PDB file of C-alpha atoms in Angstrom:
ATOM      1  CA  GLN A  51       0.764  19.586   4.856  1.00  0.00           C
ATOM      2  CA  VAL A  52      -0.010  15.964   4.178  1.00  0.00           C
ATOM      3  CA  GLN A  53       3.015  13.864   3.305  1.00  0.00           C
ATOM      4  CA  LEU A  54       3.175  10.197   2.415  1.00  0.00           C
ATOM      5  CA  VAL A  55       6.614   8.704   1.865  1.00  0.00           C
ATOM      6  CA  GLU A  56       6.963   5.132   0.659  1.00  0.00           C
ATOM      7  CA  SER A  57      10.047   2.982   1.100  1.00  0.00           C
ATOM      8  CA  GLY A  58      11.118  -0.633   0.913  1.00  0.00           C
ATOM      9  CA  GLY A  59      10.961  -1.267  -2.794  1.00  0.00           C
ATOM     10  CA  GLY A  60      13.725  -2.984  -4.698  1.00  0.00           C
ATOM     11  CA  LEU A  61      14.705  -5.950  -6.823  1.00  0.00           C
ATOM     12  CA  VAL A  62      13.623  -9.394  -5.693  1.00  0.00           C
ATOM     13  CA  GLN A  63      13.463 -12.817  -7.299  1.00  0.00           C
ATOM     14  CA  THR A  64      10.259 -14.657  -8.059  1.00  0.00           C
ATOM     15  CA  GLY A  65       8.929 -16.203  -4.883  1.00  0.00           C
ATOM     16  CA  GLY A  66      10.653 -13.701  -2.673  1.00  0.00           C
ATOM     17  CA  SER A  67       9.266 -11.213  -0.193  1.00  0.00           C
ATOM     18  CA  LEU A  68       9.405  -7.502   0.455  1.00  0.00           C
ATOM     19  CA  ARG A  69       7.859  -5.193   2.993  1.00  0.00           C
ATOM     20  CA  LEU A  70       6.837  -1.729   1.914  1.00  0.00           C
ATOM     21  CA  SER A  71       6.389   1.112   4.387  1.00  0.00           C
ATOM     22  CA  CYS A  72       4.571   4.407   4.095  1.00  0.00           C
ATOM     23  CA  ALA A  73       5.396   7.114   6.616  1.00  0.00           C
ATOM     24  CA  ALA A  74       2.526   9.544   7.027  1.00  0.00           C
ATOM     25  CA  SER A  75       2.539  13.063   8.416  1.00  0.00           C
ATOM     26  CA  GLY A  76       0.492  16.245   8.363  1.00  0.00           C
ATOM     27  CA  PHE A  77      -2.837  14.670   9.309  1.00  0.00           C
ATOM     28  CA  THR A  78      -4.399  12.516  12.012  1.00  0.00           C
ATOM     29  CA  PHE A  79      -3.307   9.166  10.631  1.00  0.00           C
ATOM     30  CA  ARG A  80      -5.456   7.046  12.930  1.00  0.00           C
ATOM     31  CA  SER A  81      -8.626   8.723  11.651  1.00  0.00           C
ATOM     32  CA  TYR A  82      -8.380   7.672   8.026  1.00  0.00           C
ATOM     33  CA  ALA A  83      -8.443   4.530   5.959  1.00  0.00           C
ATOM     34  CA  MET A  84      -5.371   3.972   3.822  1.00  0.00           C
ATOM     35  CA  SER A  85      -4.704   2.222   0.546  1.00  0.00           C
ATOM     36  CA  TRP A  86      -1.985   0.747  -1.602  1.00  0.00           C
ATOM     37  CA  VAL A  87      -2.232   1.201  -5.347  1.00  0.00           C
ATOM     38  CA  ARG A  88       0.259   0.108  -7.997  1.00  0.00           C
ATOM     39  CA  GLN A  89       1.132   0.930 -11.556  1.00  0.00           C
ATOM     40  CA  ALA A  90       2.939  -1.583 -13.709  1.00  0.00           C
ATOM     41  CA  PRO A  91       5.149  -0.332 -16.562  1.00  0.00           C
ATOM     42  CA  GLY A  92       2.967   0.976 -19.354  1.00  0.00           C
ATOM     43  CA  GLN A  93      -0.224   0.140 -17.484  1.00  0.00           C
ATOM     44  CA  GLY A  94      -2.871   2.043 -15.584  1.00  0.00           C
ATOM     45  CA  LEU A  95      -3.337   2.266 -11.857  1.00  0.00           C
ATOM     46  CA  GLU A  96      -4.438  -0.900 -10.072  1.00  0.00           C
ATOM     47  CA  TRP A  97      -5.896  -0.847  -6.591  1.00  0.00           C
ATOM     48  CA  VAL A  98      -4.103  -3.370  -4.365  1.00  0.00           C
ATOM     49  CA  SER A  99      -5.404  -3.142  -0.816  1.00  0.00           C
ATOM     50  CA  ASP A 100      -7.284  -1.076   1.760  1.00  0.00           C
ATOM     51  CA  ILE A 101      -7.237  -0.918   5.516  1.00  0.00           C
ATOM     52  CA  THR A 102      -9.718   0.920   7.704  1.00  0.00           C
ATOM     53  CA  ASN A 103      -8.575   3.519  10.178  1.00  0.00           C
ATOM     54  CA  GLY A 104      -8.286   1.197  13.159  1.00  0.00           C
ATOM     55  CA  GLY A 105      -6.805  -1.616  11.148  1.00  0.00           C
ATOM     56  CA  VAL A 106      -9.648  -3.999  11.918  1.00  0.00           C
ATOM     57  CA  SER A 107     -10.840  -4.450   8.347  1.00  0.00           C
ATOM     58  CA  THR A 108      -8.660  -5.155   5.338  1.00  0.00           C
ATOM     59  CA  TYR A 109      -9.430  -5.691   1.672  1.00  0.00           C
ATOM     60  CA  TYR A 110      -7.395  -7.065  -1.212  1.00  0.00           C
ATOM     61  CA  ALA A 111      -7.480  -7.281  -4.967  1.00  0.00           C
ATOM     62  CA  ASP A 112      -7.928 -10.826  -6.193  1.00  0.00           C
ATOM     63  CA  SER A 113      -4.501 -10.629  -7.816  1.00  0.00           C
ATOM     64  CA  VAL A 114      -2.752 -10.321  -4.446  1.00  0.00           C
ATOM     65  CA  LYS A 115      -5.165 -12.022  -2.050  1.00  0.00           C
ATOM     66  CA  GLY A 116      -3.420 -14.655   0.033  1.00  0.00           C
ATOM     67  CA  ARG A 117       0.030 -13.266  -0.780  1.00  0.00           C
ATOM     68  CA  PHE A 118      -0.013  -9.657   0.452  1.00  0.00           C
ATOM     69  CA  ILE A 119      -0.844  -8.369   3.919  1.00  0.00           C
ATOM     70  CA  ILE A 120      -1.712  -4.758   4.699  1.00  0.00           C
ATOM     71  CA  TYR A 121      -1.362  -3.465   8.218  1.00  0.00           C
ATOM     72  CA  ARG A 122      -0.712  -0.242  10.059  1.00  0.00           C
ATOM     73  CA  ASP A 123       0.870   1.083  13.213  1.00  0.00           C
ATOM     74  CA  ASN A 124      -1.132   4.111  14.271  1.00  0.00           C
ATOM     75  CA  ALA A 125       1.327   4.915  17.052  1.00  0.00           C
ATOM     76  CA  LYS A 126       4.062   5.264  14.431  1.00  0.00           C
ATOM     77  CA  ASN A 127       1.882   6.832  11.716  1.00  0.00           C
ATOM     78  CA  THR A 128       3.041   4.137   9.333  1.00  0.00           C
ATOM     79  CA  LEU A 129       1.304   1.915   6.806  1.00  0.00           C
ATOM     80  CA  TYR A 130       2.824  -1.364   5.642  1.00  0.00           C
ATOM     81  CA  LEU A 131       2.409  -3.857   2.840  1.00  0.00           C
ATOM     82  CA  GLU A 132       3.952  -7.272   3.373  1.00  0.00           C
ATOM     83  CA  MET A 133       4.395  -8.903  -0.034  1.00  0.00           C
ATOM     84  CA  ASN A 134       5.085 -12.623  -0.248  1.00  0.00           C
ATOM     85  CA  SER A 135       5.366 -15.151  -3.064  1.00  0.00           C
ATOM     86  CA  LEU A 136       6.131 -12.344  -5.437  1.00  0.00           C
ATOM     87  CA  LYS A 137       5.576 -12.833  -9.149  1.00  0.00           C
ATOM     88  CA  PRO A 138       6.981 -10.947 -12.143  1.00  0.00           C
ATOM     89  CA  GLU A 139       3.510  -9.477 -12.696  1.00  0.00           C
ATOM     90  CA  ASP A 140       3.820  -7.740  -9.322  1.00  0.00           C
ATOM     91  CA  THR A 141       6.496  -5.500 -10.836  1.00  0.00           C
ATOM     92  CA  ALA A 142       5.197  -1.949 -10.457  1.00  0.00           C
ATOM     93  CA  VAL A 143       5.527   1.352  -8.702  1.00  0.00           C
ATOM     94  CA  TYR A 144       3.615   1.040  -5.443  1.00  0.00           C
ATOM     95  CA  TYR A 145       1.867   4.072  -4.006  1.00  0.00           C
ATOM     96  CA  CYS A 146       0.253   4.572  -0.662  1.00  0.00           C
ATOM     97  CA  ALA A 147      -2.772   6.806  -0.537  1.00  0.00           C
ATOM     98  CA  LYS A 148      -4.908   8.412   2.121  1.00  0.00           C
ATOM     99  CA  ARG A 149      -8.643   7.946   1.916  1.00  0.00           C
ATOM    100  CA  VAL A 150     -11.038  10.773   2.749  1.00  0.00           C
ATOM    101  CA  VAL A 151     -12.864   8.891   5.500  1.00  0.00           C
ATOM    102  CA  SER A 152     -12.204   6.199   8.072  1.00  0.00           C
ATOM    103  CA  GLY A 153     -13.588   3.457   5.864  1.00  0.00           C
ATOM    104  CA  ARG A 154     -13.562   2.571   2.186  1.00  0.00           C
ATOM    105  CA  ALA A 155     -16.562   4.626   1.151  1.00  0.00           C
ATOM    106  CA  GLY A 156     -14.651   7.690   0.058  1.00  0.00           C
ATOM    107  CA  GLY A 157     -11.982   8.176  -2.532  1.00  0.00           C
ATOM    108  CA  MET A 158      -8.297   8.904  -2.124  1.00  0.00           C
ATOM    109  CA  ASP A 159      -7.151  12.481  -1.716  1.00  0.00           C
ATOM    110  CA  TYR A 160      -3.400  12.283  -1.142  1.00  0.00           C
ATOM    111  CA  TRP A 161      -0.740  10.050  -2.679  1.00  0.00           C
ATOM    112  CA  GLY A 162       2.904   9.387  -2.087  1.00  0.00           C
ATOM    113  CA  LYS A 163       5.539   9.459  -4.826  1.00  0.00           C
ATOM    114  CA  GLY A 164       5.815   5.689  -4.922  1.00  0.00           C
ATOM    115  CA  THR A 165       8.436   3.001  -4.508  1.00  0.00           C
ATOM    116  CA  LEU A 166       9.513   0.679  -7.317  1.00  0.00           C
ATOM    117  CA  VAL A 167       9.289  -3.072  -6.950  1.00  0.00           C
ATOM    118  CA  ILE A 168      10.904  -5.273  -9.582  1.00  0.00           C
ATOM    119  CA  VAL A 169      10.384  -9.010  -9.483  1.00  0.00           C
ATOM    120  CA  SER A 170      12.807 -10.925 -11.658  1.00  0.00           C
ATOM    121  CA  SER A 171      11.889 -14.253 -13.211  1.00  0.00           C
TER     122      SER A 171
END
């Protein structure tokens, strides 16, 4: 069965950095686009970033563009999110999600349980 397990969250000060990881199993990781989505306390889900199956194309929400980097290691079945210049408004539970196709055209069909990032001011 498909499993997505996030790690790397924690408490960091404003301006700091964190790297999130998402270990994938139960499907052919290299065949599917992947996403990061976050949910701030009391808020709805916010899409953060996408990466196509081969890692060639990446996409970012305006709120994180220039600060976050999404990448993947298909040999290790792992998705990453490098987060720099963190702001208090980045505080959220971060989820990785599998998309239904190799690109961004389809939706997301599997989600991890999330990892909490808290950015202190």
